[in-house]
mmCIF file of C-alpha atoms in Angstrom:
data_model
loop_
_atom_site.group_PDB
_atom_site.id
_atom_site.type_symbol
_atom_site.label_atom_id
_atom_site.label_comp_id
_atom_site.label_asym_id
_atom_site.label_seq_id
_atom_site.Cartn_x
_atom_site.Cartn_y
_atom_site.Cartn_z
ATOM 1 C CA UNK A 1 123.825 -9.063 151.786
ATOM 2 C CA UNK A 2 121.714 -9.477 155.068
ATOM 3 C CA UNK A 3 119.101 -12.245 155.442
ATOM 4 C CA UNK A 4 115.566 -11.348 154.640
ATOM 5 C CA UNK A 5 112.682 -11.535 157.299
ATOM 6 C CA UNK A 6 110.565 -14.426 156.215
ATOM 7 C CA UNK A 7 107.748 -12.230 155.520
ATOM 8 C CA UNK A 8 109.709 -10.221 152.748
ATOM 9 C CA UNK A 9 111.139 -13.498 151.200
ATOM 10 C CA UNK A 10 108.806 -13.309 147.992
ATOM 11 C CA UNK A 11 111.646 -13.817 145.170
ATOM 12 C CA UNK A 12 111.409 -17.466 144.351
ATOM 13 C CA UNK A 13 113.947 -17.121 141.677
ATOM 14 C CA UNK A 14 116.515 -16.309 144.532
ATOM 15 C CA UNK A 15 115.215 -17.513 147.736
ATOM 16 C CA UNK A 16 113.335 -20.582 146.590
ATOM 17 C CA UNK A 17 109.639 -21.812 146.448
ATOM 18 C CA UNK A 18 109.576 -22.811 150.084
ATOM 19 C CA UNK A 19 110.465 -19.341 151.388
ATOM 20 C CA UNK A 20 108.343 -17.639 148.809
ATOM 21 C CA UNK A 21 105.320 -19.744 149.940
ATOM 22 C CA UNK A 22 105.860 -18.972 153.593
ATOM 23 C CA UNK A 23 106.250 -15.289 152.974
ATOM 24 C CA UNK A 24 103.022 -15.254 151.096
ATOM 25 C CA UNK A 25 101.461 -17.408 153.866
ATOM 26 C CA UNK A 26 102.547 -14.768 156.469
ATOM 27 C CA UNK A 27 101.379 -11.989 154.441
ATOM 28 C CA UNK A 28 97.982 -13.732 154.406
ATOM 29 C CA UNK A 29 97.813 -13.888 158.193
ATOM 30 C CA UNK A 30 98.232 -17.733 158.262
ATOM 31 C CA UNK A 31 100.051 -19.138 161.405
ATOM 32 C CA UNK A 32 103.674 -19.421 160.209
ATOM 33 C CA UNK A 33 106.347 -19.441 162.652
ATOM 34 C CA UNK A 34 108.592 -16.470 162.140
ATOM 35 C CA UNK A 35 111.966 -16.574 160.713
ATOM 36 C CA UNK A 36 114.430 -15.522 158.028
ATOM 37 C CA UNK A 37 115.585 -16.540 154.735
ATOM 38 C CA UNK A 38 118.987 -16.757 152.720
ATOM 39 C CA UNK A 39 119.052 -16.700 149.037
ATOM 40 C CA UNK A 40 121.154 -19.154 146.912
ATOM 41 C CA UNK A 41 123.836 -16.442 146.395
ATOM 42 C CA UNK A 42 123.969 -16.099 150.165
ATOM 43 C CA UNK A 43 124.085 -19.508 150.969
ATOM 44 C CA UNK A 44 126.954 -19.972 148.374
ATOM 45 C CA UNK A 45 128.856 -17.197 149.964
ATOM 46 C CA UNK A 46 128.601 -18.832 153.413
ATOM 47 C CA UNK A 47 130.137 -21.928 151.505
ATOM 48 C CA UNK A 48 132.956 -19.750 150.156
ATOM 49 C CA UNK A 49 133.668 -18.827 153.531
ATOM 50 C CA UNK A 50 132.473 -15.028 153.293
ATOM 51 C CA UNK A 51 132.894 -13.690 156.799
ATOM 52 C CA UNK A 52 130.544 -10.877 156.476
ATOM 53 C CA UNK A 53 127.398 -12.845 155.230
ATOM 54 C CA UNK A 54 128.217 -15.586 157.679
ATOM 55 C CA UNK A 55 128.302 -12.804 160.444
ATOM 56 C CA UNK A 56 124.997 -11.713 159.084
ATOM 57 C CA UNK A 57 123.456 -15.185 159.534
ATOM 58 C CA UNK A 58 124.761 -15.440 162.917
ATOM 59 C CA UNK A 59 123.328 -11.970 163.968
ATOM 60 C CA UNK A 60 119.742 -12.879 162.335
ATOM 61 C CA UNK A 61 119.677 -16.269 164.341
ATOM 62 C CA UNK A 62 120.608 -14.581 167.621
ATOM 63 C CA UNK A 63 117.485 -12.055 166.975
ATOM 64 C CA UNK A 64 115.252 -15.281 166.794
ATOM 65 C CA UNK A 65 116.054 -15.614 170.479
ATOM 66 C CA UNK A 66 115.742 -19.258 170.724
ATOM 67 C CA UNK A 67 116.095 -22.727 168.978
ATOM 68 C CA UNK A 68 115.434 -22.822 165.266
ATOM 69 C CA UNK A 69 114.796 -25.310 162.258
ATOM 70 C CA UNK A 70 116.884 -24.963 159.260
ATOM 71 C CA UNK A 71 115.183 -25.958 156.055
ATOM 72 C CA UNK A 72 116.190 -26.153 152.436
ATOM 73 C CA UNK A 73 114.435 -23.828 149.963
ATOM 74 C CA UNK A 74 116.139 -24.671 146.674
ATOM 75 C CA UNK A 75 115.254 -23.048 143.664
ATOM 76 C CA UNK A 76 112.840 -25.150 141.760
ATOM 77 C CA UNK A 77 111.754 -27.130 144.964
ATOM 78 C CA UNK A 78 108.150 -27.341 146.205
ATOM 79 C CA UNK A 79 106.820 -26.841 142.785
ATOM 80 C CA UNK A 80 103.974 -28.346 141.050
ATOM 81 C CA UNK A 81 106.277 -30.629 139.124
ATOM 82 C CA UNK A 82 108.853 -31.453 141.902
ATOM 83 C CA UNK A 83 108.573 -31.461 145.576
ATOM 84 C CA UNK A 84 112.173 -32.958 146.406
ATOM 85 C CA UNK A 85 110.452 -34.637 149.265
ATOM 86 C CA UNK A 86 113.161 -36.473 151.187
ATOM 87 C CA UNK A 87 116.022 -35.245 149.193
ATOM 88 C CA UNK A 88 117.150 -32.388 150.887
ATOM 89 C CA UNK A 89 117.966 -32.450 154.849
ATOM 90 C CA UNK A 90 116.294 -30.505 157.432
ATOM 91 C CA UNK A 91 118.251 -29.567 160.555
ATOM 92 C CA UNK A 92 116.064 -29.197 163.742
ATOM 93 C CA UNK A 93 116.408 -27.492 166.988
ATOM 94 C CA UNK A 94 119.528 -25.499 166.292
ATOM 95 C CA UNK A 95 120.563 -23.710 169.417
ATOM 96 C CA UNK A 96 123.957 -21.794 168.883
ATOM 97 C CA UNK A 97 125.237 -19.248 166.546
ATOM 98 C CA UNK A 98 128.018 -21.702 165.216
ATOM 99 C CA UNK A 99 125.555 -24.389 164.795
ATOM 100 C CA UNK A 100 123.347 -22.356 162.429
ATOM 101 C CA UNK A 101 126.290 -21.867 159.963
ATOM 102 C CA UNK A 102 126.948 -25.676 160.072
ATOM 103 C CA UNK A 103 123.422 -26.281 159.525
ATOM 104 C CA UNK A 104 123.107 -23.909 156.371
ATOM 105 C CA UNK A 105 126.207 -25.951 154.983
ATOM 106 C CA UNK A 106 124.610 -29.399 155.760
ATOM 107 C CA UNK A 107 121.437 -28.119 153.954
ATOM 108 C CA UNK A 108 123.346 -26.882 150.731
ATOM 109 C CA UNK A 109 125.482 -30.182 150.784
ATOM 110 C CA UNK A 110 122.346 -32.226 150.804
ATOM 111 C CA UNK A 111 121.277 -30.700 147.410
ATOM 112 C CA UNK A 112 124.614 -32.279 145.737
ATOM 113 C CA UNK A 113 124.485 -35.984 147.082
ATOM 114 C CA UNK A 114 124.161 -38.510 144.348
ATOM 115 C CA UNK A 115 120.416 -39.213 145.330
ATOM 116 C CA UNK A 116 119.593 -35.546 144.964
ATOM 117 C CA UNK A 117 121.262 -35.058 141.835
ATOM 118 C CA UNK A 118 119.767 -38.215 140.273
ATOM 119 C CA UNK A 119 116.130 -36.929 141.317
ATOM 120 C CA UNK A 120 117.030 -33.631 139.347
ATOM 121 C CA UNK A 121 117.893 -35.612 136.393
ATOM 122 C CA UNK A 122 114.671 -37.774 136.441
ATOM 123 C CA UNK A 123 112.619 -34.786 136.368
ATOM 124 C CA UNK A 124 114.681 -32.942 133.664
ATOM 125 C CA UNK A 125 116.549 -30.332 135.624
ATOM 126 C CA UNK A 126 120.062 -30.485 134.399
ATOM 127 C CA UNK A 127 121.385 -27.373 135.820
ATOM 128 C CA UNK A 128 123.532 -27.259 139.103
ATOM 129 C CA UNK A 129 121.499 -26.840 142.164
ATOM 130 C CA UNK A 130 121.014 -23.287 143.720
ATOM 131 C CA UNK A 131 119.759 -23.721 147.245
ATOM 132 C CA UNK A 132 118.300 -21.014 149.422
ATOM 133 C CA UNK A 133 117.526 -21.667 153.213
ATOM 134 C CA UNK A 134 114.750 -20.808 155.594
ATOM 135 C CA UNK A 135 115.513 -20.578 159.274
ATOM 136 C CA UNK A 136 112.477 -20.710 161.394
ATOM 137 C CA UNK A 137 111.568 -20.460 165.047
ATOM 138 C CA UNK A 138 111.349 -24.044 166.456
ATOM 139 C CA UNK A 139 107.885 -25.370 167.511
ATOM 140 C CA UNK A 140 107.590 -27.979 170.055
ATOM 141 C CA UNK A 141 104.562 -29.980 169.050
ATOM 142 C CA UNK A 142 102.196 -31.937 171.134
ATOM 143 C CA UNK A 143 101.294 -33.749 167.791
ATOM 144 C CA UNK A 144 102.146 -32.955 164.174
ATOM 145 C CA UNK A 145 101.834 -34.218 160.551
ATOM 146 C CA UNK A 146 100.711 -33.692 157.055
ATOM 147 C CA UNK A 147 97.504 -32.905 155.436
ATOM 148 C CA UNK A 148 96.434 -33.294 151.699
ATOM 149 C CA UNK A 149 93.578 -30.954 150.779
ATOM 150 C CA UNK A 150 92.518 -33.680 148.230
ATOM 151 C CA UNK A 151 92.944 -37.372 148.244
ATOM 152 C CA UNK A 152 96.436 -37.996 146.848
ATOM 153 C CA UNK A 153 95.544 -41.533 145.614
ATOM 154 C CA UNK A 154 92.363 -40.572 143.634
ATOM 155 C CA UNK A 155 91.897 -36.890 143.634
ATOM 156 C CA UNK A 156 88.768 -37.105 145.493
ATOM 157 C CA UNK A 157 87.531 -33.847 147.368
ATOM 158 C CA UNK A 158 88.399 -34.798 150.910
ATOM 159 C CA UNK A 159 91.013 -33.628 153.326
ATOM 160 C CA UNK A 160 93.519 -36.753 154.116
ATOM 161 C CA UNK A 161 95.273 -36.058 157.375
ATOM 162 C CA UNK A 162 98.350 -38.118 158.915
ATOM 163 C CA UNK A 163 99.220 -37.370 162.485
ATOM 164 C CA UNK A 164 101.534 -38.605 165.146
ATOM 165 C CA UNK A 165 102.976 -37.618 168.723
ATOM 166 C CA UNK A 166 105.906 -35.004 168.722
ATOM 167 C CA UNK A 167 107.649 -33.636 165.817
ATOM 168 C CA UNK A 168 106.095 -34.229 162.265
ATOM 169 C CA UNK A 169 109.396 -35.691 160.741
ATOM 170 C CA UNK A 170 108.329 -38.799 162.359
ATOM 171 C CA UNK A 171 105.437 -38.907 159.923
ATOM 172 C CA UNK A 172 107.554 -37.507 156.832
ATOM 173 C CA UNK A 173 110.511 -39.893 157.485
ATOM 174 C CA UNK A 174 108.103 -42.933 158.076
ATOM 175 C CA UNK A 175 109.314 -43.604 161.588
ATOM 176 C CA UNK A 176 105.921 -44.437 162.537
ATOM 177 C CA UNK A 177 102.495 -45.680 161.335
ATOM 178 C CA UNK A 178 100.588 -42.481 161.914
ATOM 179 C CA UNK A 179 96.765 -42.015 162.402
ATOM 180 C CA UNK A 180 94.825 -41.587 159.405
ATOM 181 C CA UNK A 181 91.751 -39.193 158.997
ATOM 182 C CA UNK A 182 89.692 -38.137 156.065
ATOM 183 C CA UNK A 183 87.204 -35.023 156.144
ATOM 184 C CA UNK A 184 84.843 -34.259 153.456
ATOM 185 C CA UNK A 185 84.728 -30.843 151.707
ATOM 186 C CA UNK A 186 82.582 -29.405 154.561
ATOM 187 C CA UNK A 187 84.918 -30.640 157.285
ATOM 188 C CA UNK A 188 82.848 -33.641 158.193
ATOM 189 C CA UNK A 189 84.690 -36.721 159.637
ATOM 190 C CA UNK A 190 84.582 -39.495 157.005
ATOM 191 C CA UNK A 191 86.979 -41.795 158.859
ATOM 192 C CA UNK A 192 89.607 -41.972 161.348
ATOM 193 C CA UNK A 193 91.843 -44.961 162.023
ATOM 194 C CA UNK A 194 94.465 -45.122 164.781
ATOM 195 C CA UNK A 195 98.004 -45.639 163.841
ATOM 196 C CA UNK A 196 100.901 -47.330 165.751
ATOM 197 C CA UNK A 197 102.906 -44.555 167.156
ATOM 198 C CA UNK A 198 105.374 -46.043 169.474
ATOM 199 C CA UNK A 199 107.950 -43.270 169.279
ATOM 200 C CA UNK A 200 107.846 -39.515 169.229
ATOM 201 C CA UNK A 201 110.477 -37.372 167.856
ATOM 202 C CA UNK A 202 111.432 -34.694 170.366
ATOM 203 C CA UNK A 203 113.811 -31.834 170.638
ATOM 204 C CA UNK A 204 117.067 -32.564 172.732
ATOM 205 C CA UNK A 205 117.841 -29.796 175.270
ATOM 206 C CA UNK A 206 121.768 -30.266 173.863
ATOM 207 C CA UNK A 207 120.502 -29.504 170.249
ATOM 208 C CA UNK A 208 119.071 -31.756 167.560
ATOM 209 C CA UNK A 209 116.436 -34.558 168.474
ATOM 210 C CA UNK A 210 115.881 -37.922 169.807
ATOM 211 C CA UNK A 211 113.621 -40.738 169.624
ATOM 212 C CA UNK A 212 111.266 -40.922 172.888
ATOM 213 C CA UNK A 213 109.369 -44.196 173.539
ATOM 214 C CA UNK A 214 105.573 -43.385 173.721
ATOM 215 C CA UNK A 215 103.510 -44.397 176.755
ATOM 216 C CA UNK A 216 101.806 -47.674 176.001
ATOM 217 C CA UNK A 217 98.290 -46.149 176.450
ATOM 218 C CA UNK A 218 99.054 -43.618 173.796
ATOM 219 C CA UNK A 219 100.644 -45.780 171.047
ATOM 220 C CA UNK A 220 97.220 -46.434 169.472
ATOM 221 C CA UNK A 221 95.389 -43.488 171.019
ATOM 222 C CA UNK A 222 94.284 -40.969 168.452
ATOM 223 C CA UNK A 223 96.154 -37.635 168.384
ATOM 224 C CA UNK A 224 93.411 -35.563 167.223
ATOM 225 C CA UNK A 225 89.971 -34.630 168.531
ATOM 226 C CA UNK A 226 87.065 -33.076 166.758
ATOM 227 C CA UNK A 227 88.062 -29.606 167.711
ATOM 228 C CA UNK A 228 91.502 -30.230 166.410
ATOM 229 C CA UNK A 229 90.193 -31.626 163.046
ATOM 230 C CA UNK A 230 87.895 -28.672 162.798
ATOM 231 C CA UNK A 231 90.987 -26.409 163.052
ATOM 232 C CA UNK A 232 92.656 -28.165 160.364
ATOM 233 C CA UNK A 233 89.820 -28.059 157.973
ATOM 234 C CA UNK A 234 89.645 -24.458 158.545
ATOM 235 C CA UNK A 235 93.219 -24.195 157.960
ATOM 236 C CA UNK A 236 92.791 -26.039 154.597
ATOM 237 C CA UNK A 237 90.096 -23.698 153.555
ATOM 238 C CA UNK A 238 92.052 -20.648 154.246
ATOM 239 C CA UNK A 239 95.172 -22.062 152.309
ATOM 240 C CA UNK A 240 93.171 -22.990 149.496
ATOM 241 C CA UNK A 241 91.571 -19.569 149.283
ATOM 242 C CA UNK A 242 94.977 -18.052 149.063
ATOM 243 C CA UNK A 243 96.875 -20.673 147.007
ATOM 244 C CA UNK A 244 94.368 -22.708 145.125
ATOM 245 C CA UNK A 245 93.019 -26.201 145.426
ATOM 246 C CA UNK A 246 95.152 -29.432 145.885
ATOM 247 C CA UNK A 247 97.685 -28.565 148.640
ATOM 248 C CA UNK A 248 100.278 -30.559 150.564
ATOM 249 C CA UNK A 249 100.349 -29.034 153.949
ATOM 250 C CA UNK A 250 102.525 -29.696 156.895
ATOM 251 C CA UNK A 251 101.287 -28.513 160.503
ATOM 252 C CA UNK A 252 101.908 -28.879 164.154
ATOM 253 C CA UNK A 253 99.907 -28.271 167.300
ATOM 254 C CA UNK A 254 101.765 -26.894 170.232
ATOM 255 C CA UNK A 255 99.934 -25.994 173.553
ATOM 256 C CA UNK A 256 96.538 -25.816 171.783
ATOM 257 C CA UNK A 257 97.871 -23.532 168.936
ATOM 258 C CA UNK A 258 97.987 -24.788 165.179
ATOM 259 C CA UNK A 259 100.827 -23.831 163.256
ATOM 260 C CA UNK A 260 101.455 -24.108 159.495
ATOM 261 C CA UNK A 261 104.968 -25.233 158.692
ATOM 262 C CA UNK A 262 104.655 -25.609 154.939
ATOM 263 C CA UNK A 263 102.218 -25.380 152.243
ATOM 264 C CA UNK A 264 102.825 -26.416 148.760
ATOM 265 C CA UNK A 265 100.995 -27.675 145.749
ATOM 266 C CA UNK A 266 100.546 -31.390 145.585
ATOM 267 C CA UNK A 267 103.202 -32.641 143.076
ATOM 268 C CA UNK A 268 103.106 -35.541 140.543
ATOM 269 C CA UNK A 269 107.017 -35.878 141.196
ATOM 270 C CA UNK A 270 107.602 -36.312 144.906
#
């Protein structure tokens, strides 16, 4: 059992919804970082110490030729009824072969915490977790964040964008007060509000991440200019054309290039 190239990871029942969504995004020509995916059976094999499967994971990681992000793709995750947001860990900036095996195991373990199991019970999922894993080339963002393609509070037809300096996990984890933007359905800016972004999450050269203080003149400076907002609107249109309305998108700008990190349906149970 060798890992699948992410573009081929279409089987949500074995590889999880996140992997399948990213595979479909790649096939649609959306700007997703390359990577590979492990099915739940493979992840369990790594957990059980299967040397052959673990060797395949190391080999696939080496072919990525650089640091990677290791993310959960549990069966049932990122569905319309449950996102599992904040329940499963993401391991960023994995740089060594042995670290990727450790990261896969940490992602699997996070699905069995009391918090994650309690979340499953609240949404009516009584079966034991089955966890796939996505390993993608690490992006080093200038800024990153999230975008809802309709207003998550009232359902209005507008893009709501949150942004901060550095890795988007600072926004997702609530480490900063991000900039907030709203665009109408045609991409016109309705409002923009500067946040208080006093730190940026950055990749550590030794692996993992660290919190870097943001220069005083950037703490309340807007991350996104009009051109970047237009690019995000275009990405929203392309994603909605392929996946339908009402999406929760994670994105990053690096060196002027916009990347799609995740695209899932907005959920009732976050």
